[in-house]
Amino acid sequence: MTYAPIGASTPSTGDYVKSLQSAVERSVKRATKNTANPAILLSGGLGSMAIGAATRALDIHTTSYTISFTDDPRPEAPFAGRVANILGLNHHEVAISSAQIANQFDNTVGAIGHPSGNPAAILGSILTGAVRRDHTTVLSGHGTDELFGGSMLVQPARELRLLRTTNRLPAKLKGIPVSYTHLR
């Protein structure tokens, strides 16, 4: 790896953005080269949004899928649907219940060959089961949280939720120290 010499000018934020867009587009182009109808697993996170935007920029017609939970008090699927709308994707929401997740456990363990401590394996199994009926190529932003800073945003998001909550408290209670870790 080569590094710029000390004192050399650094690229602008715009240059970084263009470079990242170009890299994602090259990756999507490579992954969809021999495919007629690719699908995107759209979480609404930055990684899957970048992939969706790349398919649009490359004029690759894709179908997006997101999973939703019938008993989720704070669903994220509507956000993925809005992103799909903005990007002009043909979007499908696969709704599942907690019982369906539990029922899929044995099949998922059998498919991967060992128990997994990651519940995303079960969700991925359910979602890919729905997608594979119509698609042979699936694009996913899975694993891009670190690249796009998503995992670094968890703590600030919790702190913002805490601030929203404490701002509603009466003035006498606002001085009492509260830990955001109890508000998960």
mmCIF file with all atom_site columns, C-alpha atoms in Angstrom:
data_model
loop_
_atom_site.group_PDB
_atom_site.id
_atom_site.type_symbol
_atom_site.label_atom_id
_atom_site.label_alt_id
_atom_site.label_comp_id
_atom_site.label_asym_id
_atom_site.label_entity_id
_atom_site.label_seq_id
_atom_site.pdbx_PDB_ins_code
_atom_site.Cartn_x
_atom_site.Cartn_y
_atom_site.Cartn_z
_atom_site.occupancy
_atom_site.B_iso_or_equiv
_atom_site.pdbx_formal_charge
_atom_site.auth_seq_id
_atom_site.auth_comp_id
_atom_site.auth_asym_id
_atom_site.auth_atom_id
_atom_site.pdbx_PDB_model_num
ATOM 1   C CA . MET A 1 1   ? 0.000   0.000   0.000   1.00 0.00 ? 1   MET A CA 1
ATOM 2   C CA . THR A 1 2   ? 1.258   3.473   -0.787  1.00 0.00 ? 2   THR A CA 1
ATOM 3   C CA . TYR A 1 3   ? 0.568   6.516   1.299   1.00 0.00 ? 3   TYR A CA 1
ATOM 4   C CA . ALA A 1 4   ? 0.497   10.162  0.285   1.00 0.00 ? 4   ALA A CA 1
ATOM 5   C CA . PRO A 1 5   ? 3.559   12.119  1.329   1.00 0.00 ? 5   PRO A CA 1
ATOM 6   C CA . ILE A 1 6   ? 3.323   14.412  4.338   1.00 0.00 ? 6   ILE A CA 1
ATOM 7   C CA . GLY A 1 7   ? 1.866   17.751  3.303   1.00 0.00 ? 7   GLY A CA 1
ATOM 8   C CA . ALA A 1 8   ? 0.149   16.371  0.187   1.00 0.00 ? 8   ALA A CA 1
ATOM 9   C CA . SER A 1 9   ? -3.373  17.614  -0.406  1.00 0.00 ? 9   SER A CA 1
ATOM 10  C CA . THR A 1 10  ? -6.133  15.283  0.680   1.00 0.00 ? 10  THR A CA 1
ATOM 11  C CA . PRO A 1 11  ? -9.151  14.443  -1.457  1.00 0.00 ? 11  PRO A CA 1
ATOM 12  C CA . SER A 1 12  ? -12.366 16.309  -0.771  1.00 0.00 ? 12  SER A CA 1
ATOM 13  C CA . THR A 1 13  ? -15.439 14.653  0.719   1.00 0.00 ? 13  THR A CA 1
ATOM 14  C CA . GLY A 1 14  ? -16.996 14.808  -2.752  1.00 0.00 ? 14  GLY A CA 1
ATOM 15  C CA . ASP A 1 15  ? -14.038 12.875  -4.160  1.00 0.00 ? 15  ASP A CA 1
ATOM 16  C CA . TYR A 1 16  ? -14.484 10.190  -1.512  1.00 0.00 ? 16  TYR A CA 1
ATOM 17  C CA . VAL A 1 17  ? -18.207 9.935   -2.259  1.00 0.00 ? 17  VAL A CA 1
ATOM 18  C CA . LYS A 1 18  ? -17.582 9.615   -6.023  1.00 0.00 ? 18  LYS A CA 1
ATOM 19  C CA . SER A 1 19  ? -14.919 6.982   -5.395  1.00 0.00 ? 19  SER A CA 1
ATOM 20  C CA . LEU A 1 20  ? -17.248 4.982   -3.145  1.00 0.00 ? 20  LEU A CA 1
ATOM 21  C CA . GLN A 1 21  ? -20.120 5.237   -5.638  1.00 0.00 ? 21  GLN A CA 1
ATOM 22  C CA . SER A 1 22  ? -17.835 4.039   -8.400  1.00 0.00 ? 22  SER A CA 1
ATOM 23  C CA . ALA A 1 23  ? -16.618 1.086   -6.320  1.00 0.00 ? 23  ALA A CA 1
ATOM 24  C CA . VAL A 1 24  ? -20.181 0.011   -5.444  1.00 0.00 ? 24  VAL A CA 1
ATOM 25  C CA . GLU A 1 25  ? -21.266 0.353   -9.079  1.00 0.00 ? 25  GLU A CA 1
ATOM 26  C CA . ARG A 1 26  ? -18.322 -1.776  -10.270 1.00 0.00 ? 26  ARG A CA 1
ATOM 27  C CA . SER A 1 27  ? -19.205 -4.419  -7.699  1.00 0.00 ? 27  SER A CA 1
ATOM 28  C CA . VAL A 1 28  ? -22.890 -4.464  -8.692  1.00 0.00 ? 28  VAL A CA 1
ATOM 29  C CA . LYS A 1 29  ? -22.005 -4.573  -12.384 1.00 0.00 ? 29  LYS A CA 1
ATOM 30  C CA . ARG A 1 30  ? -19.706 -7.538  -11.792 1.00 0.00 ? 30  ARG A CA 1
ATOM 31  C CA . ALA A 1 31  ? -22.270 -9.379  -9.661  1.00 0.00 ? 31  ALA A CA 1
ATOM 32  C CA . THR A 1 32  ? -25.096 -8.902  -12.162 1.00 0.00 ? 32  THR A CA 1
ATOM 33  C CA . LYS A 1 33  ? -23.133 -9.413  -15.382 1.00 0.00 ? 33  LYS A CA 1
ATOM 34  C CA . ASN A 1 34  ? -24.828 -12.657 -16.455 1.00 0.00 ? 34  ASN A CA 1
ATOM 35  C CA . THR A 1 35  ? -28.172 -12.182 -14.759 1.00 0.00 ? 35  THR A CA 1
ATOM 36  C CA . ALA A 1 36  ? -31.460 -10.977 -16.193 1.00 0.00 ? 36  ALA A CA 1
ATOM 37  C CA . ASN A 1 37  ? -33.424 -10.310 -13.023 1.00 0.00 ? 37  ASN A CA 1
ATOM 38  C CA . PRO A 1 38  ? -31.347 -9.674  -9.883  1.00 0.00 ? 38  PRO A CA 1
ATOM 39  C CA . ALA A 1 39  ? -32.913 -9.064  -6.490  1.00 0.00 ? 39  ALA A CA 1
ATOM 40  C CA . ILE A 1 40  ? -31.776 -6.873  -3.609  1.00 0.00 ? 40  ILE A CA 1
ATOM 41  C CA . LEU A 1 41  ? -32.252 -7.701  0.058   1.00 0.00 ? 41  LEU A CA 1
ATOM 42  C CA . LEU A 1 42  ? -33.192 -4.184  1.116   1.00 0.00 ? 42  LEU A CA 1
ATOM 43  C CA . SER A 1 43  ? -32.863 -3.475  4.816   1.00 0.00 ? 43  SER A CA 1
ATOM 44  C CA . GLY A 1 44  ? -32.991 0.274   4.553   1.00 0.00 ? 44  GLY A CA 1
ATOM 45  C CA . GLY A 1 45  ? -29.393 0.403   5.825   1.00 0.00 ? 45  GLY A CA 1
ATOM 46  C CA . LEU A 1 46  ? -26.720 2.367   4.001   1.00 0.00 ? 46  LEU A CA 1
ATOM 47  C CA . GLY A 1 47  ? -25.179 -0.713  2.355   1.00 0.00 ? 47  GLY A CA 1
ATOM 48  C CA . SER A 1 48  ? -28.340 -1.975  0.697   1.00 0.00 ? 48  SER A CA 1
ATOM 49  C CA . MET A 1 49  ? -29.363 1.592   -0.204  1.00 0.00 ? 49  MET A CA 1
ATOM 50  C CA . ALA A 1 50  ? -26.005 2.120   -1.934  1.00 0.00 ? 50  ALA A CA 1
ATOM 51  C CA . ILE A 1 51  ? -26.494 -1.121  -3.860  1.00 0.00 ? 51  ILE A CA 1
ATOM 52  C CA . GLY A 1 52  ? -30.019 -0.082  -4.859  1.00 0.00 ? 52  GLY A CA 1
ATOM 53  C CA . ALA A 1 53  ? -28.770 3.324   -5.992  1.00 0.00 ? 53  ALA A CA 1
ATOM 54  C CA . ALA A 1 54  ? -26.016 1.629   -8.017  1.00 0.00 ? 54  ALA A CA 1
ATOM 55  C CA . THR A 1 55  ? -28.537 -0.603  -9.825  1.00 0.00 ? 55  THR A CA 1
ATOM 56  C CA . ARG A 1 56  ? -30.539 2.484   -10.688 1.00 0.00 ? 56  ARG A CA 1
ATOM 57  C CA . ALA A 1 57  ? -27.456 4.373   -11.919 1.00 0.00 ? 57  ALA A CA 1
ATOM 58  C CA . LEU A 1 58  ? -26.497 1.369   -14.058 1.00 0.00 ? 58  LEU A CA 1
ATOM 59  C CA . ASP A 1 59  ? -30.086 0.989   -15.343 1.00 0.00 ? 59  ASP A CA 1
ATOM 60  C CA . ILE A 1 60  ? -30.312 -2.559  -13.961 1.00 0.00 ? 60  ILE A CA 1
ATOM 61  C CA . HIS A 1 61  ? -33.927 -3.415  -13.230 1.00 0.00 ? 61  HIS A CA 1
ATOM 62  C CA . THR A 1 62  ? -34.131 -5.095  -9.848  1.00 0.00 ? 62  THR A CA 1
ATOM 63  C CA . THR A 1 63  ? -36.711 -6.334  -7.414  1.00 0.00 ? 63  THR A CA 1
ATOM 64  C CA . SER A 1 64  ? -36.166 -5.606  -3.736  1.00 0.00 ? 64  SER A CA 1
ATOM 65  C CA . TYR A 1 65  ? -37.244 -7.679  -0.749  1.00 0.00 ? 65  TYR A CA 1
ATOM 66  C CA . THR A 1 66  ? -37.385 -6.875  2.915   1.00 0.00 ? 66  THR A CA 1
ATOM 67  C CA . ILE A 1 67  ? -38.522 -8.899  5.872   1.00 0.00 ? 67  ILE A CA 1
ATOM 68  C CA . SER A 1 68  ? -41.029 -7.608  8.396   1.00 0.00 ? 68  SER A CA 1
ATOM 69  C CA . PHE A 1 69  ? -42.321 -9.010  11.643  1.00 0.00 ? 69  PHE A CA 1
ATOM 70  C CA . THR A 1 70  ? -46.034 -9.199  12.286  1.00 0.00 ? 70  THR A CA 1
ATOM 71  C CA . ASP A 1 71  ? -45.501 -8.608  16.007  1.00 0.00 ? 71  ASP A CA 1
ATOM 72  C CA . ASP A 1 72  ? -42.783 -5.916  15.867  1.00 0.00 ? 72  ASP A CA 1
ATOM 73  C CA . PRO A 1 73  ? -43.654 -2.818  17.918  1.00 0.00 ? 73  PRO A CA 1
ATOM 74  C CA . ARG A 1 74  ? -41.082 -0.702  16.007  1.00 0.00 ? 74  ARG A CA 1
ATOM 75  C CA . PRO A 1 75  ? -40.992 -1.998  12.437  1.00 0.00 ? 75  PRO A CA 1
ATOM 76  C CA . GLU A 1 76  ? -38.156 -1.035  10.087  1.00 0.00 ? 76  GLU A CA 1
ATOM 77  C CA . ALA A 1 77  ? -39.792 -2.450  6.943   1.00 0.00 ? 77  ALA A CA 1
ATOM 78  C CA . PRO A 1 78  ? -41.723 0.766   6.152   1.00 0.00 ? 78  PRO A CA 1
ATOM 79  C CA . PHE A 1 79  ? -38.389 2.587   5.892   1.00 0.00 ? 79  PHE A CA 1
ATOM 80  C CA . ALA A 1 80  ? -37.076 -0.021  3.424   1.00 0.00 ? 80  ALA A CA 1
ATOM 81  C CA . GLY A 1 81  ? -40.313 0.422   1.451   1.00 0.00 ? 81  GLY A CA 1
ATOM 82  C CA . ARG A 1 82  ? -39.784 4.180   1.262   1.00 0.00 ? 82  ARG A CA 1
ATOM 83  C CA . VAL A 1 83  ? -36.216 3.655   0.070   1.00 0.00 ? 83  VAL A CA 1
ATOM 84  C CA . ALA A 1 84  ? -37.469 1.231   -2.612  1.00 0.00 ? 84  ALA A CA 1
ATOM 85  C CA . ASN A 1 85  ? -40.024 3.844   -3.688  1.00 0.00 ? 85  ASN A CA 1
ATOM 86  C CA . ILE A 1 86  ? -37.367 6.545   -4.002  1.00 0.00 ? 86  ILE A CA 1
ATOM 87  C CA . LEU A 1 87  ? -35.129 4.215   -6.019  1.00 0.00 ? 87  LEU A CA 1
ATOM 88  C CA . GLY A 1 88  ? -38.010 3.001   -8.198  1.00 0.00 ? 88  GLY A CA 1
ATOM 89  C CA . LEU A 1 89  ? -37.577 -0.647  -7.209  1.00 0.00 ? 89  LEU A CA 1
ATOM 90  C CA . ASN A 1 90  ? -40.269 -3.295  -7.527  1.00 0.00 ? 90  ASN A CA 1
ATOM 91  C CA . HIS A 1 91  ? -40.559 -3.982  -3.792  1.00 0.00 ? 91  HIS A CA 1
ATOM 92  C CA . HIS A 1 92  ? -41.885 -6.955  -1.840  1.00 0.00 ? 92  HIS A CA 1
ATOM 93  C CA . GLU A 1 93  ? -42.305 -7.250  1.912   1.00 0.00 ? 93  GLU A CA 1
ATOM 94  C CA . VAL A 1 94  ? -42.085 -10.760 3.377   1.00 0.00 ? 94  VAL A CA 1
ATOM 95  C CA . ALA A 1 95  ? -44.058 -10.715 6.632   1.00 0.00 ? 95  ALA A CA 1
ATOM 96  C CA . ILE A 1 96  ? -43.277 -13.363 9.253   1.00 0.00 ? 96  ILE A CA 1
ATOM 97  C CA . SER A 1 97  ? -44.256 -14.078 12.839  1.00 0.00 ? 97  SER A CA 1
ATOM 98  C CA . SER A 1 98  ? -42.164 -15.133 15.819  1.00 0.00 ? 98  SER A CA 1
ATOM 99  C CA . ALA A 1 99  ? -43.678 -18.619 15.469  1.00 0.00 ? 99  ALA A CA 1
ATOM 100 C CA . GLN A 1 100 ? -42.433 -18.872 11.870  1.00 0.00 ? 100 GLN A CA 1
ATOM 101 C CA . ILE A 1 101 ? -38.928 -17.913 13.013  1.00 0.00 ? 101 ILE A CA 1
ATOM 102 C CA . ALA A 1 102 ? -39.009 -20.643 15.665  1.00 0.00 ? 102 ALA A CA 1
ATOM 103 C CA . ASN A 1 103 ? -40.301 -23.185 13.134  1.00 0.00 ? 103 ASN A CA 1
ATOM 104 C CA . GLN A 1 104 ? -37.475 -22.329 10.705  1.00 0.00 ? 104 GLN A CA 1
ATOM 105 C CA . PHE A 1 105 ? -34.728 -22.940 13.293  1.00 0.00 ? 105 PHE A CA 1
ATOM 106 C CA . ASP A 1 106 ? -34.254 -26.673 12.575  1.00 0.00 ? 106 ASP A CA 1
ATOM 107 C CA . ASN A 1 107 ? -34.215 -26.133 8.798   1.00 0.00 ? 107 ASN A CA 1
ATOM 108 C CA . THR A 1 108 ? -31.621 -23.369 9.118   1.00 0.00 ? 108 THR A CA 1
ATOM 109 C CA . VAL A 1 109 ? -29.361 -25.410 11.392  1.00 0.00 ? 109 VAL A CA 1
ATOM 110 C CA . GLY A 1 110 ? -29.653 -28.310 8.924   1.00 0.00 ? 110 GLY A CA 1
ATOM 111 C CA . ALA A 1 111 ? -28.782 -26.066 5.979   1.00 0.00 ? 111 ALA A CA 1
ATOM 112 C CA . ILE A 1 112 ? -25.686 -24.494 7.542   1.00 0.00 ? 112 ILE A CA 1
ATOM 113 C CA . GLY A 1 113 ? -24.597 -27.662 9.307   1.00 0.00 ? 113 GLY A CA 1
ATOM 114 C CA . HIS A 1 114 ? -24.288 -26.268 12.846  1.00 0.00 ? 114 HIS A CA 1
ATOM 115 C CA . PRO A 1 115 ? -26.208 -24.124 15.335  1.00 0.00 ? 115 PRO A CA 1
ATOM 116 C CA . SER A 1 116 ? -25.719 -20.411 14.882  1.00 0.00 ? 116 SER A CA 1
ATOM 117 C CA . GLY A 1 117 ? -25.885 -17.762 17.564  1.00 0.00 ? 117 GLY A CA 1
ATOM 118 C CA . ASN A 1 118 ? -26.840 -15.213 14.941  1.00 0.00 ? 118 ASN A CA 1
ATOM 119 C CA . PRO A 1 119 ? -30.612 -14.908 14.463  1.00 0.00 ? 119 PRO A CA 1
ATOM 120 C CA . ALA A 1 120 ? -29.947 -13.277 11.083  1.00 0.00 ? 120 ALA A CA 1
ATOM 121 C CA . ALA A 1 121 ? -29.170 -16.762 9.738   1.00 0.00 ? 121 ALA A CA 1
ATOM 122 C CA . ILE A 1 122 ? -32.792 -17.792 10.280  1.00 0.00 ? 122 ILE A CA 1
ATOM 123 C CA . LEU A 1 123 ? -34.137 -14.562 8.792   1.00 0.00 ? 123 LEU A CA 1
ATOM 124 C CA . GLY A 1 124 ? -31.800 -14.929 5.821   1.00 0.00 ? 124 GLY A CA 1
ATOM 125 C CA . SER A 1 125 ? -33.043 -18.470 5.286   1.00 0.00 ? 125 SER A CA 1
ATOM 126 C CA . ILE A 1 126 ? -36.679 -17.348 5.271   1.00 0.00 ? 126 ILE A CA 1
ATOM 127 C CA . LEU A 1 127 ? -36.000 -14.371 3.017   1.00 0.00 ? 127 LEU A CA 1
ATOM 128 C CA . THR A 1 128 ? -33.890 -16.266 0.482   1.00 0.00 ? 128 THR A CA 1
ATOM 129 C CA . GLY A 1 129 ? -36.579 -18.936 0.358   1.00 0.00 ? 129 GLY A CA 1
ATOM 130 C CA . ALA A 1 130 ? -39.018 -16.260 -0.818  1.00 0.00 ? 130 ALA A CA 1
ATOM 131 C CA . VAL A 1 131 ? -36.530 -14.715 -3.252  1.00 0.00 ? 131 VAL A CA 1
ATOM 132 C CA . ARG A 1 132 ? -35.197 -17.857 -4.947  1.00 0.00 ? 132 ARG A CA 1
ATOM 133 C CA . ARG A 1 133 ? -38.538 -18.622 -6.592  1.00 0.00 ? 133 ARG A CA 1
ATOM 134 C CA . ASP A 1 134 ? -37.982 -15.772 -9.065  1.00 0.00 ? 134 ASP A CA 1
ATOM 135 C CA . HIS A 1 135 ? -34.288 -14.844 -8.861  1.00 0.00 ? 135 HIS A CA 1
ATOM 136 C CA . THR A 1 136 ? -30.922 -16.532 -9.254  1.00 0.00 ? 136 THR A CA 1
ATOM 137 C CA . THR A 1 137 ? -28.798 -13.550 -8.218  1.00 0.00 ? 137 THR A CA 1
ATOM 138 C CA . VAL A 1 138 ? -29.321 -11.708 -4.944  1.00 0.00 ? 138 VAL A CA 1
ATOM 139 C CA . LEU A 1 139 ? -27.467 -8.569  -3.865  1.00 0.00 ? 139 LEU A CA 1
ATOM 140 C CA . SER A 1 140 ? -27.177 -7.738  -0.188  1.00 0.00 ? 140 SER A CA 1
ATOM 141 C CA . GLY A 1 141 ? -25.618 -5.081  1.975   1.00 0.00 ? 141 GLY A CA 1
ATOM 142 C CA . HIS A 1 142 ? -25.004 -7.699  4.660   1.00 0.00 ? 142 HIS A CA 1
ATOM 143 C CA . GLY A 1 143 ? -21.668 -7.016  6.334   1.00 0.00 ? 143 GLY A CA 1
ATOM 144 C CA . THR A 1 144 ? -21.397 -3.386  5.257   1.00 0.00 ? 144 THR A CA 1
ATOM 145 C CA . ASP A 1 145 ? -22.209 -1.784  8.613   1.00 0.00 ? 145 ASP A CA 1
ATOM 146 C CA . GLU A 1 146 ? -18.528 -1.294  9.388   1.00 0.00 ? 146 GLU A CA 1
ATOM 147 C CA . LEU A 1 147 ? -17.828 0.105   5.918   1.00 0.00 ? 147 LEU A CA 1
ATOM 148 C CA . PHE A 1 148 ? -20.627 2.661   6.154   1.00 0.00 ? 148 PHE A CA 1
ATOM 149 C CA . GLY A 1 149 ? -20.306 3.390   9.875   1.00 0.00 ? 149 GLY A CA 1
ATOM 150 C CA . GLY A 1 150 ? -23.644 1.807   10.830  1.00 0.00 ? 150 GLY A CA 1
ATOM 151 C CA . SER A 1 151 ? -22.353 -0.039  13.870  1.00 0.00 ? 151 SER A CA 1
ATOM 152 C CA . MET A 1 152 ? -20.752 3.180   15.124  1.00 0.00 ? 152 MET A CA 1
ATOM 153 C CA . LEU A 1 153 ? -24.148 4.905   15.039  1.00 0.00 ? 153 LEU A CA 1
ATOM 154 C CA . VAL A 1 154 ? -25.837 2.551   17.531  1.00 0.00 ? 154 VAL A CA 1
ATOM 155 C CA . GLN A 1 155 ? -24.621 4.315   20.681  1.00 0.00 ? 155 GLN A CA 1
ATOM 156 C CA . PRO A 1 156 ? -25.412 7.863   19.466  1.00 0.00 ? 156 PRO A CA 1
ATOM 157 C CA . ALA A 1 157 ? -28.905 6.661   18.458  1.00 0.00 ? 157 ALA A CA 1
ATOM 158 C CA . ARG A 1 158 ? -29.475 5.293   21.959  1.00 0.00 ? 158 ARG A CA 1
ATOM 159 C CA . GLU A 1 159 ? -28.255 8.534   23.480  1.00 0.00 ? 159 GLU A CA 1
ATOM 160 C CA . LEU A 1 160 ? -30.636 10.533  21.270  1.00 0.00 ? 160 LEU A CA 1
ATOM 161 C CA . ARG A 1 161 ? -33.544 8.307   22.378  1.00 0.00 ? 161 ARG A CA 1
ATOM 162 C CA . LEU A 1 162 ? -32.528 8.928   25.991  1.00 0.00 ? 162 LEU A CA 1
ATOM 163 C CA . LEU A 1 163 ? -32.435 12.695  25.416  1.00 0.00 ? 163 LEU A CA 1
ATOM 164 C CA . ARG A 1 164 ? -35.885 12.607  23.821  1.00 0.00 ? 164 ARG A CA 1
ATOM 165 C CA . THR A 1 165 ? -37.197 10.688  26.830  1.00 0.00 ? 165 THR A CA 1
ATOM 166 C CA . THR A 1 166 ? -35.524 12.865  29.475  1.00 0.00 ? 166 THR A CA 1
ATOM 167 C CA . ASN A 1 167 ? -36.683 16.070  27.763  1.00 0.00 ? 167 ASN A CA 1
ATOM 168 C CA . ARG A 1 168 ? -40.254 15.009  28.538  1.00 0.00 ? 168 ARG A CA 1
ATOM 169 C CA . LEU A 1 169 ? -39.535 14.660  32.267  1.00 0.00 ? 169 LEU A CA 1
ATOM 170 C CA . PRO A 1 170 ? -40.552 17.296  34.799  1.00 0.00 ? 170 PRO A CA 1
ATOM 171 C CA . ALA A 1 171 ? -37.735 19.768  35.596  1.00 0.00 ? 171 ALA A CA 1
ATOM 172 C CA . LYS A 1 172 ? -37.153 18.275  39.081  1.00 0.00 ? 172 LYS A CA 1
ATOM 173 C CA . LEU A 1 173 ? -36.303 14.859  37.570  1.00 0.00 ? 173 LEU A CA 1
ATOM 174 C CA . LYS A 1 174 ? -34.006 16.055  34.786  1.00 0.00 ? 174 LYS A CA 1
ATOM 175 C CA . GLY A 1 175 ? -30.939 16.251  37.037  1.00 0.00 ? 175 GLY A CA 1
ATOM 176 C CA . ILE A 1 176 ? -31.058 12.576  38.052  1.00 0.00 ? 176 ILE A CA 1
ATOM 177 C CA . PRO A 1 177 ? -28.345 10.568  36.205  1.00 0.00 ? 177 PRO A CA 1
ATOM 178 C CA . VAL A 1 178 ? -29.777 7.879   33.902  1.00 0.00 ? 178 VAL A CA 1
ATOM 179 C CA . SER A 1 179 ? -27.938 5.205   31.967  1.00 0.00 ? 179 SER A CA 1
ATOM 180 C CA . TYR A 1 180 ? -29.022 4.733   28.352  1.00 0.00 ? 180 TYR A CA 1
ATOM 181 C CA . THR A 1 181 ? -28.058 1.044   28.528  1.00 0.00 ? 181 THR A CA 1
ATOM 182 C CA . HIS A 1 182 ? -31.300 0.309   30.370  1.00 0.00 ? 182 HIS A CA 1
ATOM 183 C CA . LEU A 1 183 ? -33.415 1.703   27.510  1.00 0.00 ? 183 LEU A CA 1
ATOM 184 C CA . ARG A 1 184 ? -32.673 -0.940  24.887  1.00 0.00 ? 184 ARG A CA 1
#
